[in-house]
Coordinates of C-alpha atoms in Angstrom, one line a residue:
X357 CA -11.4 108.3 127.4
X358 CA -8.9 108.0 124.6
X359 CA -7.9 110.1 121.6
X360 CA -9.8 108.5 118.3
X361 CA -6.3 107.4 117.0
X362 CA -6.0 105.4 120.4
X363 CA -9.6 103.6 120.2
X364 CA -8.9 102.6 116.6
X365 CA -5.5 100.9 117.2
X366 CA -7.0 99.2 120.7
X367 CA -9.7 97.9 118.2
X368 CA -7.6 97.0 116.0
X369 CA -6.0 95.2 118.4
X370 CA -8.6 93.5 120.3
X371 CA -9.8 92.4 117.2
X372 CA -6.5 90.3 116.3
X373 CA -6.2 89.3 119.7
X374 CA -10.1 87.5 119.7
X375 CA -8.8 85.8 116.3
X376 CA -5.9 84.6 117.4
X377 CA -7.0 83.3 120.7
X378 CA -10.2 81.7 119.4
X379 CA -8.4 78.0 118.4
X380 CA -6.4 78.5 121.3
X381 CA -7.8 79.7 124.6
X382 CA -11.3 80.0 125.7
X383 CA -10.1 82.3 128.5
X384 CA -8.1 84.9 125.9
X385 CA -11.6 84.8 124.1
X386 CA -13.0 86.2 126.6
X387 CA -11.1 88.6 128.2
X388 CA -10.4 90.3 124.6
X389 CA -14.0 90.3 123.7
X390 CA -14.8 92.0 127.3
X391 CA -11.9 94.8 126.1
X392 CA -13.4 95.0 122.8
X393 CA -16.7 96.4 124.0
X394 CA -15.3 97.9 126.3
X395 CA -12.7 100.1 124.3
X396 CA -16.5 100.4 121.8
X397 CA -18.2 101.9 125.3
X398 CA -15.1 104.5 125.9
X399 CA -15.1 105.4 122.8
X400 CA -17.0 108.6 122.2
X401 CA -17.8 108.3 118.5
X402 CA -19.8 105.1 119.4
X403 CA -22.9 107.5 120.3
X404 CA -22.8 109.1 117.5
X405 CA -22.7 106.2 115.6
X406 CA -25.6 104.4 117.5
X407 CA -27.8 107.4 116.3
X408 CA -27.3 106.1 113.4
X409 CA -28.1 102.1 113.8
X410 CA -31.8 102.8 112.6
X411 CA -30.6 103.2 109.3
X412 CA -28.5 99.8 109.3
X413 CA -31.1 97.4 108.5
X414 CA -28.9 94.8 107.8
X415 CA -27.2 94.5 111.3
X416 CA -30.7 95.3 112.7
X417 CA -32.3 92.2 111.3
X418 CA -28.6 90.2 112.1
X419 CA -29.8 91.6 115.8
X420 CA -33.2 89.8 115.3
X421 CA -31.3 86.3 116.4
X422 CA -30.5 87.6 120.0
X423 CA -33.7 89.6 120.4
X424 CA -35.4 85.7 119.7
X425 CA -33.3 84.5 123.2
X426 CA -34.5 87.4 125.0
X427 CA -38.1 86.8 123.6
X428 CA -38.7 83.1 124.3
X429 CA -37.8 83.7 127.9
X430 CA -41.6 84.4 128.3
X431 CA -42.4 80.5 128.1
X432 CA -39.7 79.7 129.8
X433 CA -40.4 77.9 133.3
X434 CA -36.1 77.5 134.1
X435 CA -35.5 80.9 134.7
X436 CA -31.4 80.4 136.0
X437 CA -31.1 78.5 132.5
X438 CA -32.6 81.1 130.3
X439 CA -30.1 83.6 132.1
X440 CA -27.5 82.0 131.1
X441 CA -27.7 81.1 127.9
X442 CA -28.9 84.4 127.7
X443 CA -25.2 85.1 128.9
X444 CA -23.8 82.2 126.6
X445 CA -24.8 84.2 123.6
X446 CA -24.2 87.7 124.3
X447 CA -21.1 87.8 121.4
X448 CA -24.5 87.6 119.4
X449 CA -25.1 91.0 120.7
X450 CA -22.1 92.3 121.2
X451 CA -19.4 91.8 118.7
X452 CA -22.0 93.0 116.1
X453 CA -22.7 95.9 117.2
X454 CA -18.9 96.9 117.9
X455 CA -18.9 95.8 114.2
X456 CA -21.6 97.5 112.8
X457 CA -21.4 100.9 114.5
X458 CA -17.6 101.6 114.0
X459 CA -15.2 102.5 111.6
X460 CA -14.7 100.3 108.7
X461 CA -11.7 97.9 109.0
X462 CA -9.3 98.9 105.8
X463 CA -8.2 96.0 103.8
X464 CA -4.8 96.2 105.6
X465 CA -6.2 96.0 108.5
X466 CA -8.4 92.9 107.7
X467 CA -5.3 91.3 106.7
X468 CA -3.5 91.8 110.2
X469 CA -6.7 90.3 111.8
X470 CA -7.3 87.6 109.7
X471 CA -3.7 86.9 109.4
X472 CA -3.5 87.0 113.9
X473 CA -6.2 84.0 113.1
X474 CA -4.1 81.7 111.0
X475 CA -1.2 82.1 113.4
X476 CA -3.6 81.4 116.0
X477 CA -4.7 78.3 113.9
X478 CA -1.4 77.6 113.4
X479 CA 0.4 77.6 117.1
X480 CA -3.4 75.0 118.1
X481 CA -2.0 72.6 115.4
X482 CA 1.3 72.3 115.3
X483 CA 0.8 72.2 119.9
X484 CA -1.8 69.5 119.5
X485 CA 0.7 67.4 116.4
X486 CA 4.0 67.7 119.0
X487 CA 1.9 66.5 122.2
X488 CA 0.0 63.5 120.1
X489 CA 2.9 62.5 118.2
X490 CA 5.9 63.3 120.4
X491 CA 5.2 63.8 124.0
X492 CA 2.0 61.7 124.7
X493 CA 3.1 58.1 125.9
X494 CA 0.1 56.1 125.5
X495 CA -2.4 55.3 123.0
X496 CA -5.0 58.2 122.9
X497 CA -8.2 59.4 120.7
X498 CA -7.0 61.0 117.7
X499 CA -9.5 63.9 118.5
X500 CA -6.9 64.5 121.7
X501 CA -5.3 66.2 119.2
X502 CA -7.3 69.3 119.4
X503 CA -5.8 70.3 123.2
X504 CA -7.4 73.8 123.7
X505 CA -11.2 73.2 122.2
X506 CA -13.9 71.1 120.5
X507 CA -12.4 68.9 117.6
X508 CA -15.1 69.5 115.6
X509 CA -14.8 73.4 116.1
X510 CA -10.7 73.2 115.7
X511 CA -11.6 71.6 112.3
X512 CA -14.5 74.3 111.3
X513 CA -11.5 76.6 111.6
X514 CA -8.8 74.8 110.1
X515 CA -10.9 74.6 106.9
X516 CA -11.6 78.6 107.3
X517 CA -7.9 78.9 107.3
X518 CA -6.9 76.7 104.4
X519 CA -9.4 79.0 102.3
X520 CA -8.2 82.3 103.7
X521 CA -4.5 81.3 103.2
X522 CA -5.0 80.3 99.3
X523 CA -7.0 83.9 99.6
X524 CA -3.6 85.5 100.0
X525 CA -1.7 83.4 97.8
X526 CA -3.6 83.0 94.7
X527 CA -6.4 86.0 94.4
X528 CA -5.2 89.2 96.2
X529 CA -3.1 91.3 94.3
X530 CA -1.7 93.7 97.3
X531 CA 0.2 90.8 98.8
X532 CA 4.4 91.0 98.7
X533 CA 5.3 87.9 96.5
X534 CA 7.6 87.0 99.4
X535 CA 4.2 86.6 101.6
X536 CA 2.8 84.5 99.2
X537 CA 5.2 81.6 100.2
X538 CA 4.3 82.2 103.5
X539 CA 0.6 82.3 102.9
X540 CA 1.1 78.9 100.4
X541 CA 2.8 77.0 103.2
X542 CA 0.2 78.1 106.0
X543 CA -2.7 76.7 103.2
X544 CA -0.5 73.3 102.9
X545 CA 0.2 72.6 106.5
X546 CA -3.7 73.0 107.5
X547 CA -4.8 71.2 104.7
X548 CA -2.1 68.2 106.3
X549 CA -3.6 69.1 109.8
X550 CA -7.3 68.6 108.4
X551 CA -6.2 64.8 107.6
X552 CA -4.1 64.3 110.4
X553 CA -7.2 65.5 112.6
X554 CA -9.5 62.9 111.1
X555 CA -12.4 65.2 111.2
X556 CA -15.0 63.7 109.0
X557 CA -17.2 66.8 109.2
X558 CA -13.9 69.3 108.8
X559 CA -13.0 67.4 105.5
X560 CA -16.3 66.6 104.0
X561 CA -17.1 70.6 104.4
X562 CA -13.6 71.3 103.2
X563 CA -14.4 69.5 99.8
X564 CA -17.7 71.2 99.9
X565 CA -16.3 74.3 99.5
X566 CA -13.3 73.2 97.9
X567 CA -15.6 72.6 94.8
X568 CA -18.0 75.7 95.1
X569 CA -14.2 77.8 94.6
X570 CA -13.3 75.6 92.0
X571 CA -16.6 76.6 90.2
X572 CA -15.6 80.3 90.9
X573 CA -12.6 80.2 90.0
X574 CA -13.6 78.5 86.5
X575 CA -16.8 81.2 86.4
X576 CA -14.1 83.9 87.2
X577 CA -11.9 82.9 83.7
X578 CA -14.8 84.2 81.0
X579 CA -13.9 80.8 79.5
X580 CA -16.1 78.0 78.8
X581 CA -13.9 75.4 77.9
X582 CA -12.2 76.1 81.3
X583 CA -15.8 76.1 82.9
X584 CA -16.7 72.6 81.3
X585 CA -13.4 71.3 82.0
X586 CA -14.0 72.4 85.8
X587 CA -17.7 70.8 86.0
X588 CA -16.2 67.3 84.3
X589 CA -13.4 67.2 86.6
X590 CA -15.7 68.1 89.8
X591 CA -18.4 65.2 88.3
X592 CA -15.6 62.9 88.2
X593 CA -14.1 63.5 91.6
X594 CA -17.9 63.0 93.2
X595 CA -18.2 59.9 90.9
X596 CA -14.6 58.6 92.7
X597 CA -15.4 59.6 96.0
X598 CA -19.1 57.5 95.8
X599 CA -17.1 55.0 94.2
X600 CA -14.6 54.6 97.3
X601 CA -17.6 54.4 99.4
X602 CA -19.8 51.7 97.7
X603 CA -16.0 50.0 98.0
X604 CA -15.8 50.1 101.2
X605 CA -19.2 49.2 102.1
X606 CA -19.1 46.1 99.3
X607 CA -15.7 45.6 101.5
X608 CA -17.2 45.3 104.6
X609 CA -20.0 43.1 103.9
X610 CA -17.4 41.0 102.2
X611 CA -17.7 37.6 104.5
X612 CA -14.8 35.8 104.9
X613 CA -14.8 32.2 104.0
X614 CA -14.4 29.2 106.9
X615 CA -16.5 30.2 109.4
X616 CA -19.3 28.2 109.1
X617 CA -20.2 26.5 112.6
X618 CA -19.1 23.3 113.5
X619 CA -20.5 22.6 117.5
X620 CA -18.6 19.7 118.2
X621 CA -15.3 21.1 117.5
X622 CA -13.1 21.8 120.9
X623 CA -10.5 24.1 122.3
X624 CA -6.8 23.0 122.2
X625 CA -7.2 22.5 125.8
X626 CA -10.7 20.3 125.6
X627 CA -12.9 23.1 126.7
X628 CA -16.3 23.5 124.4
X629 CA -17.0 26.9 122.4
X630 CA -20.1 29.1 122.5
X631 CA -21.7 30.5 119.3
X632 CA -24.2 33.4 118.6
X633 CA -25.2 32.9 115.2
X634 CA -28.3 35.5 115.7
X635 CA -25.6 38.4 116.7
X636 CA -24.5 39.4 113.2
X637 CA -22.1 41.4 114.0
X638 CA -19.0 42.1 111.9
X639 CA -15.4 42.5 111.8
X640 CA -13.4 42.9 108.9
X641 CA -15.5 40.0 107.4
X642 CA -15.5 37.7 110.3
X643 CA -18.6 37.1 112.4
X644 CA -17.5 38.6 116.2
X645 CA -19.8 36.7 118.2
X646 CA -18.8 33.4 117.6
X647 CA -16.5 30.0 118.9
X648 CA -16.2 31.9 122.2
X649 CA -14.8 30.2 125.5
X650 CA -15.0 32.6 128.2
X651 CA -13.4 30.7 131.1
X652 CA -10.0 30.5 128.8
X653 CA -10.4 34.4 127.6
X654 CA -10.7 35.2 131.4
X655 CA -8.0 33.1 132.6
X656 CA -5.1 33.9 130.0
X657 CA -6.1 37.7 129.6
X658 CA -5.8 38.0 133.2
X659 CA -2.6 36.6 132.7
X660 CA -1.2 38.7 130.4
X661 CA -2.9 42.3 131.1
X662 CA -3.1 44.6 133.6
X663 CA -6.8 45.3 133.0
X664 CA -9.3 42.9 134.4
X665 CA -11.4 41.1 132.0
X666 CA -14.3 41.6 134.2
X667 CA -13.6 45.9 134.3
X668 CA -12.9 48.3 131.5
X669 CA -10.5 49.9 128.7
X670 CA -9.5 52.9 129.1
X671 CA -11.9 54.3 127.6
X672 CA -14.2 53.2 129.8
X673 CA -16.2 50.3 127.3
X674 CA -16.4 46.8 129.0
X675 CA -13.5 44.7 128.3
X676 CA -14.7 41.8 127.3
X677 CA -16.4 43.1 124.1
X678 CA -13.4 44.7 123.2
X679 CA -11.1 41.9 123.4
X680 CA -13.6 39.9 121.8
X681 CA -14.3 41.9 118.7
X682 CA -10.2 42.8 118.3
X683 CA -9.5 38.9 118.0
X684 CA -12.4 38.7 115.7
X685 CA -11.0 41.3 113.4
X686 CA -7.9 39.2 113.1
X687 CA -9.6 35.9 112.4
X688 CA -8.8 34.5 115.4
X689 CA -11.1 32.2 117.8
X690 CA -11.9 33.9 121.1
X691 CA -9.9 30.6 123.4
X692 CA -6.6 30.7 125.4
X693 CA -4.7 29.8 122.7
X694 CA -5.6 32.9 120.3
X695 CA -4.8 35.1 123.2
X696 CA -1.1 33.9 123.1
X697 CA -0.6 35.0 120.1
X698 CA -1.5 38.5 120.7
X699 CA 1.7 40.6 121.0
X700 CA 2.5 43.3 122.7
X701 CA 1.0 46.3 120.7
X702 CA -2.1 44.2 120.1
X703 CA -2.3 44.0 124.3
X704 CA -2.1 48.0 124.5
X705 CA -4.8 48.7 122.0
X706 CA -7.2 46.5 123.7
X707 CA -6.4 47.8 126.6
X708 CA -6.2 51.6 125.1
X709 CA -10.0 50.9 123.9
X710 CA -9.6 49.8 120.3
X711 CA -11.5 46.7 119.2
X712 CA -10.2 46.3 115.9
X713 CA -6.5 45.8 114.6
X714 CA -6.7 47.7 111.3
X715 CA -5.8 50.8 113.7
X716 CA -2.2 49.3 115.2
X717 CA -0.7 51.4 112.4
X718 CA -3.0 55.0 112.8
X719 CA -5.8 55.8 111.7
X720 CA -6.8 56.5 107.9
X721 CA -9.0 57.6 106.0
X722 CA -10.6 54.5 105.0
X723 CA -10.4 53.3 108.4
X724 CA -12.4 55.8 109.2
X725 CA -15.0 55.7 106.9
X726 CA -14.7 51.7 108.1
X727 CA -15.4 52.9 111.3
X728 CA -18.6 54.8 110.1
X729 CA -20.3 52.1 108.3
X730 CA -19.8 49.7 111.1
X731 CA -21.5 51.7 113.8
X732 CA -24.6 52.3 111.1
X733 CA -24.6 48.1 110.8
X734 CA -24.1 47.5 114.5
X735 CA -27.0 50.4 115.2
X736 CA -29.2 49.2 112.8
X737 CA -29.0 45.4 113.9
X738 CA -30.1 46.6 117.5
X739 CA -27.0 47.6 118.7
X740 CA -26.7 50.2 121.5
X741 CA -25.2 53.6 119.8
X742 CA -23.4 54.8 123.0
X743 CA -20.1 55.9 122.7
X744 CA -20.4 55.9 118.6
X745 CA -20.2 59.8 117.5
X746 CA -22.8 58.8 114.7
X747 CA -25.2 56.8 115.9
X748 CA -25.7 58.7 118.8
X749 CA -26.1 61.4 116.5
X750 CA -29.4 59.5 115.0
X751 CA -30.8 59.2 118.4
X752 CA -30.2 62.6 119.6
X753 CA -31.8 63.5 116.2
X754 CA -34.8 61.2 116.8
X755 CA -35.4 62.8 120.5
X756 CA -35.3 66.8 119.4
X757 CA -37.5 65.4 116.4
X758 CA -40.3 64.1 118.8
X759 CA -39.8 67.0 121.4
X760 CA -40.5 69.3 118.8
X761 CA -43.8 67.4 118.1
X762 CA -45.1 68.5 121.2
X763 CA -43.9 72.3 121.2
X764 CA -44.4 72.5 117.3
X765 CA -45.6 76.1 117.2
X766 CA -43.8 78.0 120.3
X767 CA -41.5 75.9 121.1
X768 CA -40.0 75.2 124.6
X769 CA -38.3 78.7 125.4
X770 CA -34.8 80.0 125.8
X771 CA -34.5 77.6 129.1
X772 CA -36.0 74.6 129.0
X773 CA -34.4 73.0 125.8
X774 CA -31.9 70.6 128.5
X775 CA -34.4 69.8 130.7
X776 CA -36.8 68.7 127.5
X777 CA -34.5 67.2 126.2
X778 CA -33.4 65.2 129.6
X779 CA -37.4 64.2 130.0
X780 CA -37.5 62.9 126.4
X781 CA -34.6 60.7 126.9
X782 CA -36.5 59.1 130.2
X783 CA -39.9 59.2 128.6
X784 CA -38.2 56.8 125.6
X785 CA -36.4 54.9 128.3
X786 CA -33.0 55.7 126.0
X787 CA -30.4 53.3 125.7
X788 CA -27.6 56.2 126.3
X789 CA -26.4 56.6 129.9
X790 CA -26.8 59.9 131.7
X791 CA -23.7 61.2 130.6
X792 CA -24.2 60.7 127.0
X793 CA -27.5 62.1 126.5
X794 CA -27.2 65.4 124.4
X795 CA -29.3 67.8 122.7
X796 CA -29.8 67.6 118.8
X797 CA -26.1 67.9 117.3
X798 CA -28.0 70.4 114.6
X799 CA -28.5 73.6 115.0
X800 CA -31.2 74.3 112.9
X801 CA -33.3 71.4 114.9
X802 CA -32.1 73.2 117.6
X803 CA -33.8 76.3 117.2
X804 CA -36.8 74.5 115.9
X805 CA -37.1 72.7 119.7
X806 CA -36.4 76.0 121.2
X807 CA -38.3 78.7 118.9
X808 CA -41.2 76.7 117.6
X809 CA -41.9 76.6 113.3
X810 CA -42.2 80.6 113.1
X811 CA -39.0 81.4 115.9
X812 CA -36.9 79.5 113.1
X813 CA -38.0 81.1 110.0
X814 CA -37.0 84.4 111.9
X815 CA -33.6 83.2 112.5
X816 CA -32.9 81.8 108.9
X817 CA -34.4 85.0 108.4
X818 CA -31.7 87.2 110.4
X819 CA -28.8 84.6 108.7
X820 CA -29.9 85.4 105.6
X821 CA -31.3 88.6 104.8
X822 CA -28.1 90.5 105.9
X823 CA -25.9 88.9 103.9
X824 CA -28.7 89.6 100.5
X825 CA -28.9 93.3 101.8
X826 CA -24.9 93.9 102.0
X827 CA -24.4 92.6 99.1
X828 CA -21.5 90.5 100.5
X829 CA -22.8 87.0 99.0
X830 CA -19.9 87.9 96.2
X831 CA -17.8 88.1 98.4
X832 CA -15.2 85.4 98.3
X833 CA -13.8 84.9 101.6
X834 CA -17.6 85.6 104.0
X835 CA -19.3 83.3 101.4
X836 CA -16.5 80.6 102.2
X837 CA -17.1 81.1 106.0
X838 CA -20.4 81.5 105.7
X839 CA -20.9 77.7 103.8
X840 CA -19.0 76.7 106.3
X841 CA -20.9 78.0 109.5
X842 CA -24.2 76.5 107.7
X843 CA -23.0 73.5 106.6
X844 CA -21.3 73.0 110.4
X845 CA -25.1 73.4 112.2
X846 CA -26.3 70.4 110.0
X847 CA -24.1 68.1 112.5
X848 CA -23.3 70.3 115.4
X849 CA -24.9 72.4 117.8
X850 CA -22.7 74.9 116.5
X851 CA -24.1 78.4 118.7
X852 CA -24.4 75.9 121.9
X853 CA -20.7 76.7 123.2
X854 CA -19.0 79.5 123.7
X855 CA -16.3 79.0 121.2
X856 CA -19.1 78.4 118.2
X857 CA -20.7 81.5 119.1
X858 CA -17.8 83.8 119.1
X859 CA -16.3 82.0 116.1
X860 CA -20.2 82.5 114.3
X861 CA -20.6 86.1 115.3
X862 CA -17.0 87.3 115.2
X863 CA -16.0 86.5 111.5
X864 CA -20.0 87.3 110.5
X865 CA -19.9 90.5 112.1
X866 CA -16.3 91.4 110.8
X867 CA -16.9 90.3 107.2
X868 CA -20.2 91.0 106.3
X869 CA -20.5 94.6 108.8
X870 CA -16.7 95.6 109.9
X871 CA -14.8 95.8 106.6
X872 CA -14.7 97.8 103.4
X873 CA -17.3 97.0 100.7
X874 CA -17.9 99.0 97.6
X875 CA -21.0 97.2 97.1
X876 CA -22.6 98.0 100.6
X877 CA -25.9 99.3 100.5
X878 CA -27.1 99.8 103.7
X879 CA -25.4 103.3 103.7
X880 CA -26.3 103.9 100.0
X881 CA -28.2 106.9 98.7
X882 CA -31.6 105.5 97.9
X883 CA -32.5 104.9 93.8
X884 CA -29.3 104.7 92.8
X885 CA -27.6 102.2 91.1
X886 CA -23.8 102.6 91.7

């Protein structure tokens, strides 16, 4: 339709405009992904270039993961659900092949797009920081934060950024000096954002493959004092970090002293206290479910709240348990009395859905990790593990692992997985409510359920060889987002929403099949060694 000079800037173009719109608005995604194949179908170098796609084994075997969709459709009995997530993952398809089949992105070029990313990165951020911080009034989830998508995926890409950004400012050599600044202060902002997020699985990732750079950055020197130097230093920060934990754990289980039970003792107003010395239950050292009088909790919350005691906090947890375990974590007796001397900011997190008062002053890291070990100790002492992110991630877990028991060799098809998943859940009589009953939270388990044992060794398959036949496993910034992409599906469903799967296929397809590579060697003469 268009000159060649046109289609390549529209790529261009389209390409920066996917990358910056991916943290930022599903919508955008879209509608430059449709132009992008689009401008790919207009464009009449394509054909020639598809002649060629035989000889591109490496995006051919990439191909293999969307060709496994279109496959399992044969045992699949929900037909309208196969269609769609046939729809779901046609960036699989697509971007690849706009990748693949067209003219290599320069290094330039790659720059503009990845640098349209990090602004995109950046404008989610610093939007999400102004409306937590600044312009939201009441007490929210710090994962609000994230205002345009997932958390979890604004936090894959966050850590992408901080790696692409030191990229720029530390390794490549064609960057204006004056850009490096700029470049430096992008890499120390995200790495603030990451915190400030509070995404376990962003910043455990993020020190993953904060220590695989550090290694090759000391492999890169030729030096082995440097390289021993590196390995002590990365021993010793593991060595501190399972240090802090076994802290924090010893922490918790630390009992406070006084609480033994004394069933005679009384209320300040005469009234007689319930105890539930078999309920364990913890906070901050004291025992939660103890010297309890429920007629005075009623009465004087009532009083003092604009929440009944009998309904639920805002975030939509019974009440009652919430107020009780918040006075608990302050040593308090649950009586008429103890509510009195709740102030103010201690009334709105109860209310707001916080049952503990070590987060009055924001969350931190150790809080946290707090949080974490208490919803393994309330899970594991029979507790219910709705509403906890990991707990719930140990039952979804458990269900995909006994679905797959029953569909171990071809699996359940492209569109059955939910409604599997959705009979497993009534079949175990699951403590999660309707609305909290989700698929496996890992990928890999994922495909497993869907594909059967041989279906997933043909998708590792199509993850891996491409990267082995390219070459591009040296290089530095696909490696980084590719650790990160794997790592991700060991705790999400990463390829299950339509941002993961254009974030997946997008920077795969641009890094590893849409940019410059001396060492390619799909396109190499064969029995050479150049």
């Amino acid at each position: 339709m268009f000159g060649t000079r046109i289609h390549r800037y529209l790529y261009i173009f389209f390409l920066s405009g996917i990358a910056f719109s991916l943290p930022s608005s599903i919508f955008l995604t879209s509608v430059f992904t449709i132009a992008l194949v689009s401008n790919w179908v207009l464009d009449r170098e394509t054909y020639r270039n598809l002649l060629k796609l035989t000889k591109k084994k490496s995006l051919l075997a990439f191909l293999i993961i969307y060709l496994l969709y279109l496959l399992y459709m044969i045992n699949t009995s929900d037909r309208d659900a196969g269609l769609s997530t046939l729809r779901l993952k046609l960036p699989l398809l697509a971007i690849p092949l706009v990748a693949g089949t067209g003219k290599k992105v320069s290094e330039l070029e790659e720059r503009i797009i990845l640098t349209s990313f990090l602004l995109g990165v950046l404008f989610a951020s610093v939007a999400g920081t102004i409306n937590y911080f600044i312009l939201s009034d009441e007490i929210s989830d710090r994962r609000d934060i994230s205002l345009y998508i997932s958390h979890i995926r604004l936090s894959l890409m966050v850590c992408f950024s901080v790696f692409i950004s030191s990229y720029y400012t530390l390794v490549h050599d064609k960057v204006d000096f004056r850009f490096k600044y700029v470049y430096a202060l992008f890499a120390f902002w995200f790495v603030v954002f990451l915190l400030i997020l509070m995404s376990f699985t962003g910043i455990i990732i993020f020190l993953a493959v904060l220590f695989y750079s550090s290694f090759i950055l000391a492999g890169s020197t030729g030096r082995k004092g440097f390289r021993r130097l590196n390995m002590i230093l990365t021993l010793l920060a593991i060595t501190v970090l399972l240090a802090f934990l076994g802290y924090k754990v010893r922490d918790f289980y630390n009992i406070k002293a006084g609480q033994d039970i004394d069933y005679s003792e009384r209320t300040l107003c005469g009234n007689t206290y319930k105890h539930y010395p078999d309920r364990s239950y913890l906070e901050n050292g004291y025992y939660v479910w103890r010297y309890i009088c429920e007629n005075e909790l009623r009465n004087e919350w009532n009083r003092r709240s604009k929440l009944d005691y009998d309904g639920v906090d805002l975030k939509g947890q019974d009440i009652e348990r919430t107020i009780i375990r918040y006075m608990s974590s302050l040593g308090l007796r649950k009586d008429s009395a103890s509510v009195a001397l709740l102030d103010l900011r201690d009334i709105d997190m109860i209310e707001a859905g916080y049952a503990n008062c070590r987060y009055k002053d924001g969350v931190s890291p150790g809080d946290r990790i707090y949080e974490l070990i208490w919803q393994l100790d309330y899970y594991f002492k029979g507790g219910n593990p709705q509403g906890h992110s990991l707990t719930q991630r140990i039952e979804f877990f458990i269900t995909g692992v006994r679905i797959f028991k029953r569909h171990p060799l071809f699996g359940t098809g492209t569109g059955d997985l939910v409604n599997e998943f959705k009979q497993q859940y009534r079949n175990d009589r699951s403590r999660l409510d309707d609305e909290h009953r989700f698929i496996s939270h890992n990928q890999y388990l994922t495909e497993l359920i869907r594909f059967g044992l041989p279906g997933l060794v043909f998708f590792i398959f199509a993850l891996i060889y491409p990267v082995i036949k390219t070459g591009r496993r040296n290089n530095y910034l696909f490696t980084v987002f590719f650790i990160i992409v794997l790592l991700s599906m060991l705790n999400e469903d990463t390829l299950e929403t339509h941002t993961g799967i254009t974030f997946f296929s997008f920077f795969y397809s641009l890094l590893l099949f849409g940019t410059e590579n001396k060492r390619d060697t799909d396109d190499r003469p064969k029995h050479t060694w150049q």
